[in-house]
Short mmCIF file of C-alpha atoms in Angstrom, two decimals:
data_model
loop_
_atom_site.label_atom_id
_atom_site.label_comp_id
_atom_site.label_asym_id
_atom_site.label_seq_id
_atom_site.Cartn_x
_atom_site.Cartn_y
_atom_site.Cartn_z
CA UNK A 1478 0.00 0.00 0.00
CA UNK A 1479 1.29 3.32 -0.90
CA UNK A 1480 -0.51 4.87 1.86
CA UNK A 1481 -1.45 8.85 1.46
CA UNK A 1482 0.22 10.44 -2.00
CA UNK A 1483 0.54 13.82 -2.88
CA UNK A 1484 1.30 15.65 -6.47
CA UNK A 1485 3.48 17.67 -6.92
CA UNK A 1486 6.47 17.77 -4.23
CA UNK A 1487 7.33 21.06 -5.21
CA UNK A 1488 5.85 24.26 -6.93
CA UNK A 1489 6.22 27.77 -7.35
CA UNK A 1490 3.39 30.19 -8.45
CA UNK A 1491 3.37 33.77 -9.28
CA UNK A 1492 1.33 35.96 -7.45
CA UNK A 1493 -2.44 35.36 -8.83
CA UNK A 1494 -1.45 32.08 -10.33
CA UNK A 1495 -3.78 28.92 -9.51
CA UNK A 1496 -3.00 25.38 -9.27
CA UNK A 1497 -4.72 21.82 -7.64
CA UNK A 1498 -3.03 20.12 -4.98
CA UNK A 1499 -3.92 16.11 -5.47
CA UNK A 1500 -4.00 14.01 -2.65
CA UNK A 1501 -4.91 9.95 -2.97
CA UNK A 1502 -5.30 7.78 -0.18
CA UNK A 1503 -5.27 3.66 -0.51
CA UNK A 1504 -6.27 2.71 2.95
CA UNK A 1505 -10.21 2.77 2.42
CA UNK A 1506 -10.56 5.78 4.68
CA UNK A 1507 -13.69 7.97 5.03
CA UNK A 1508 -11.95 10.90 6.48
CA UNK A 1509 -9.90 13.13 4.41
CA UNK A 1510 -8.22 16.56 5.79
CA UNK A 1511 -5.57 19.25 4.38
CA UNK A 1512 -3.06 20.92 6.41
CA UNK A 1513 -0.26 23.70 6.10
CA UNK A 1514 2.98 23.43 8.21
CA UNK A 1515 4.64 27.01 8.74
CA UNK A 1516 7.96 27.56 10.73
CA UNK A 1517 6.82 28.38 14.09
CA UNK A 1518 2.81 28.07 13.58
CA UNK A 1519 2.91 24.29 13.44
CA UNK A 1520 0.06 22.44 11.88
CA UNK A 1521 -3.07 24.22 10.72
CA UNK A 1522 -6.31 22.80 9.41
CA UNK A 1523 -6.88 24.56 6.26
CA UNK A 1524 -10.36 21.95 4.93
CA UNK A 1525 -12.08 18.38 5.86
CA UNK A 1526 -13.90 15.78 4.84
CA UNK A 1527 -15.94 13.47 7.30
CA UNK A 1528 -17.10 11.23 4.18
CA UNK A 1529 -17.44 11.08 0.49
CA UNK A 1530 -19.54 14.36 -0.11
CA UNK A 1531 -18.90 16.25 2.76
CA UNK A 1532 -16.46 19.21 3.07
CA UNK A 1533 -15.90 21.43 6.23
CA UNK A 1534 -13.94 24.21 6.64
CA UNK A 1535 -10.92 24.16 9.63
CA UNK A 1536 -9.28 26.95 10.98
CA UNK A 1537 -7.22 28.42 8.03
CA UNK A 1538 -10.03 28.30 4.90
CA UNK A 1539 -9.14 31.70 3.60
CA UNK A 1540 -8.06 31.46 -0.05
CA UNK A 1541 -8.31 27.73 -0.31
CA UNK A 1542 -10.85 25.59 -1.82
CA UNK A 1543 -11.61 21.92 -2.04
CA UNK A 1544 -13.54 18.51 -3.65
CA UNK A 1545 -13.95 15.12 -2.18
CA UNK A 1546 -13.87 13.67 -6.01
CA UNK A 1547 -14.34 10.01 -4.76
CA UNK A 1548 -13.69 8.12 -1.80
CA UNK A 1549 -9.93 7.99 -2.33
CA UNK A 1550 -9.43 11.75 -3.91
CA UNK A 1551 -9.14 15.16 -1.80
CA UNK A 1552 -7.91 17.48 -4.08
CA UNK A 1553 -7.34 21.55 -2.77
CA UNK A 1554 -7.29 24.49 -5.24
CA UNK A 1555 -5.37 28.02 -4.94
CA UNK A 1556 -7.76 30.10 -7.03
CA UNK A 1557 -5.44 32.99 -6.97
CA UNK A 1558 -2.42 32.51 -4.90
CA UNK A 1559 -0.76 35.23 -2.84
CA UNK A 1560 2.58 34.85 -0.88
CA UNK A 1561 1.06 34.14 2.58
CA UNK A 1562 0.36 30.96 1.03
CA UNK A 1563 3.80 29.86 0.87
CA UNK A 1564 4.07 26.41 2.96
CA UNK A 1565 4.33 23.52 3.09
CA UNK A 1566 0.83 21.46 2.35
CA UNK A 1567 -0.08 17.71 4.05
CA UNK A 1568 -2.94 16.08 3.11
CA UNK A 1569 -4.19 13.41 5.82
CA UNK A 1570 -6.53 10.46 6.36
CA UNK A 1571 -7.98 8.89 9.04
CA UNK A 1572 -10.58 5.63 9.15
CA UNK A 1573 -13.47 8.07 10.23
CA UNK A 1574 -13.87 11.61 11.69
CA UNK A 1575 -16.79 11.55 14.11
CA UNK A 1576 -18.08 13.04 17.59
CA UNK A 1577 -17.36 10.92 20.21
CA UNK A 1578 -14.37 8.70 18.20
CA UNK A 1579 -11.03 9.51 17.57
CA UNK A 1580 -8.79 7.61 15.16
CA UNK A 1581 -5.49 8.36 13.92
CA UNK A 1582 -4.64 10.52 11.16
CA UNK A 1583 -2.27 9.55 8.37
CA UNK A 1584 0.02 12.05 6.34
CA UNK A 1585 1.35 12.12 3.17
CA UNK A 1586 5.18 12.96 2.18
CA UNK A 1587 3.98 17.19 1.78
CA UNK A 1588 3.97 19.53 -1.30
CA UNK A 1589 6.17 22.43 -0.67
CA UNK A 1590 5.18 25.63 -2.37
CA UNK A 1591 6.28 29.07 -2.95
CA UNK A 1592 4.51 32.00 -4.43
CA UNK A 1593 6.76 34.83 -5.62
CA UNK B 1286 -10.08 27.55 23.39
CA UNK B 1287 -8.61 24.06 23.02
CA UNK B 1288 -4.89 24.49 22.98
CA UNK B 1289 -1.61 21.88 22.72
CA UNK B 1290 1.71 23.26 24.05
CA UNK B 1291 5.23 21.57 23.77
CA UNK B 1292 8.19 21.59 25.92
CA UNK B 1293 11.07 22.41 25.42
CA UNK B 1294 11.09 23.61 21.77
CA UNK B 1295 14.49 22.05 21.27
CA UNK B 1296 16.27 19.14 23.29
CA UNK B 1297 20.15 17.80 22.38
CA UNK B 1298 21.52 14.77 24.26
CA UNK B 1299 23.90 12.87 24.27
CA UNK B 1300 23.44 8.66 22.99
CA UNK B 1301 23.06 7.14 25.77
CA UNK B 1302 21.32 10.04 27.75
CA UNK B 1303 17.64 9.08 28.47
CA UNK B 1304 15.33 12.09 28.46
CA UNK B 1305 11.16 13.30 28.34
CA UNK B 1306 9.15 15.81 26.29
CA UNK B 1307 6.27 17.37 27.16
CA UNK B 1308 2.53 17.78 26.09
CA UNK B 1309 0.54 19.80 28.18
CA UNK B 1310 -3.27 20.28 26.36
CA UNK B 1311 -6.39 22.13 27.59
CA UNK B 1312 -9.20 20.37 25.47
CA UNK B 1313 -12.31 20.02 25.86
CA UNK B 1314 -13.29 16.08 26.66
CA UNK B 1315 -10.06 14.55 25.22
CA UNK B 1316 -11.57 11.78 23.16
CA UNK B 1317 -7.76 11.08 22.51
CA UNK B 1318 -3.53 12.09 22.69
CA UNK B 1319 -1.70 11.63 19.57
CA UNK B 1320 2.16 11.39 19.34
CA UNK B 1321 3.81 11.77 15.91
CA UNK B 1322 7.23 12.03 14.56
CA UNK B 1323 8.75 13.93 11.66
CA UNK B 1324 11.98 13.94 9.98
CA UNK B 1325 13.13 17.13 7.75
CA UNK B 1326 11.40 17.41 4.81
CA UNK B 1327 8.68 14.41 5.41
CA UNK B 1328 5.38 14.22 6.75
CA UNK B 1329 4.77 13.13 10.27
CA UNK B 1330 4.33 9.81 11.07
CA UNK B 1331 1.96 8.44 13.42
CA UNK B 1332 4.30 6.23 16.83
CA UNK B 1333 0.69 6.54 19.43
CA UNK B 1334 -2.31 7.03 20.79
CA UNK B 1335 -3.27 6.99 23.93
CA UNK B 1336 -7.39 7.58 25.28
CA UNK B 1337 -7.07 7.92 29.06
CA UNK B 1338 -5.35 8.85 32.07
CA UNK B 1339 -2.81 6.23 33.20
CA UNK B 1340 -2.39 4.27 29.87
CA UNK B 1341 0.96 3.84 28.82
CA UNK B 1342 2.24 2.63 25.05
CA UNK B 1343 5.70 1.94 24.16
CA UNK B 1344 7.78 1.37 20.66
CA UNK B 1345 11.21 0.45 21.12
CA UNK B 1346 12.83 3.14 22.71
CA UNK B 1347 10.20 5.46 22.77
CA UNK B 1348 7.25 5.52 25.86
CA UNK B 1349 4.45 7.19 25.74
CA UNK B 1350 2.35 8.25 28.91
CA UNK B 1351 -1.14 10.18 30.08
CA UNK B 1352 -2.11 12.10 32.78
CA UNK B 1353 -5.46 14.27 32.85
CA UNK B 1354 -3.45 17.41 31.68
CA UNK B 1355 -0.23 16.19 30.38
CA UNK B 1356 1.64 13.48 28.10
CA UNK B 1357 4.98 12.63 28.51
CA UNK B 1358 7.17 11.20 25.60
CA UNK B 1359 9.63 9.13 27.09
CA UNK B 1360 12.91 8.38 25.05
CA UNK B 1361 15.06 5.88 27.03
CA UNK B 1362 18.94 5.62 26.06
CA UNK B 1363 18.19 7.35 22.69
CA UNK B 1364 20.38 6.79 19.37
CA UNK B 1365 21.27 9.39 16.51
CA UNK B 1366 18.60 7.84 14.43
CA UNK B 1367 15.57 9.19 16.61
CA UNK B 1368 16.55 12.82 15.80
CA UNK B 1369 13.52 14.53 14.45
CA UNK B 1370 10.85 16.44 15.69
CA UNK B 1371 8.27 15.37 17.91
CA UNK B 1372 4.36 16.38 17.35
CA UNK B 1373 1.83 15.74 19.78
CA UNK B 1374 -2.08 16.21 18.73
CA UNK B 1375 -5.41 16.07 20.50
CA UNK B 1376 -9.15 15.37 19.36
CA UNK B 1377 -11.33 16.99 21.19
CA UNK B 1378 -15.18 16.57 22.13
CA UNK B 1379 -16.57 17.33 18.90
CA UNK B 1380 -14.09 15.03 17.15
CA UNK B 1381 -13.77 17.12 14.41
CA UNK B 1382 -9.96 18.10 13.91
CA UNK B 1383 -6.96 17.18 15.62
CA UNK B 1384 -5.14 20.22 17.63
CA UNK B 1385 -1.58 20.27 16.94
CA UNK B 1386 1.22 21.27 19.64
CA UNK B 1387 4.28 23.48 17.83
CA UNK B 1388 6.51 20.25 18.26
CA UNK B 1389 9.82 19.67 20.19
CA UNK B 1390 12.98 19.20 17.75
CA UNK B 1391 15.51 16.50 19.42
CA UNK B 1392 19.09 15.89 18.22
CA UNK B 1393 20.89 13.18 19.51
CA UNK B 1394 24.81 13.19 19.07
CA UNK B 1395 26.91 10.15 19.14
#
């Protein structure tokens, strides 16, 4: 199992550029969530998804958006990217995201981008 | 507001030289403790969870523990190979997200 993949590694954007993050996960999980790492913030919850369908926003949604395609797909989209989105972006899965359980979260290897 | 703080920020020892880091959390009905690990460049990789007070988990040389406000990573004669950075993470009540401490950065020289 290749566990939680993300494309690409590595990007840079000009200001007002967009792009798709990818993320795919093999591990038949319901839960699906997407992160950004900063020096000094440590992780922030930027979008989730409790099931195939359903998206919720976390605590860093500005500027981002994001589609559940399929069980397995959690893609997130820069519409027009500024440089306070340079980070470093983890996508994550978990068996299922519900009140009153907590299960593990899995992360992918990261996608590192820079806006100029 | 539900918060995860870790201490220190940064820890160097010595091989050999057995040492703990810190999670302190304020979060509302812990539904569960998370430790991770994370070496430069990668993503973090799950090592435990633990659910409630008293439980204990280990992994080699690595031992996890709970109390009602605190976790305590335990890293018993540690190598050079278990530099990295240590994340701890809780799920609250409404099991929606997990709440991530800032980390704790350990280098072990040989």
């Amino acid at each position: 199992n290749a566990g939680v993949t993300q494309t690409p590694k590595f990007q840079v954007l000009k200001t007002g550029q967009s792009m798709t993050l990818q993320c795919a996960q093999d591990m038949n999980h319901n839960s699906m969530y997407w992160y950004r790492q900063d020096p000094g913030m440590g992780l922030r919850l930027i979008y989730y998804s409790a099931s195939e369908g359903t998206t919720d926003k976390g605590e860093v949604p500005n500027g981002y958006n994001v589609s559940r395609l399929n069980k397995r797909e959690f893609s997130l989209r820069l519409e027009s990217a500024a440089p306070s989105q340079t980070s470093v972006y983890f996508c994550a899965s978990s068996q299922r995201l519900a009140p009153g359980s907590s299960y593990e979260q899995y992360f992918g290897p990261g996608t590192r981008l820079t806006v100029t | 507001e539900d918060q995860v703080t870790q201490s220190p920020e940064a820890l160097r020892l010595q091989e050999g030289e057995s040492s703990s880091l810190n999670c302190s959390y304020t979060v509302s009905g812990l539904r569960g403790l998370f430790w991770y690990r994370q070496d430069p460049g990668k993503g973090p990789e799950f090592l435990f969870t633990l659910y409630s007070a008293g439980e204990e988990k280990e992994k080699e040389r690595l031992k996890a523990t709970l109390t009602k406000k605190e976790s305590f990573l335990h890293i018993t004669a540690p190598k050079p190979e278990d530099s990295a950075t240590y994340l701890c993470a809780c799920s609250n009540q409404a099991g929606t997200a997990l709440i991530f401490g800032k980390g704790t950065t350990l280098s072990v020289s040989s």
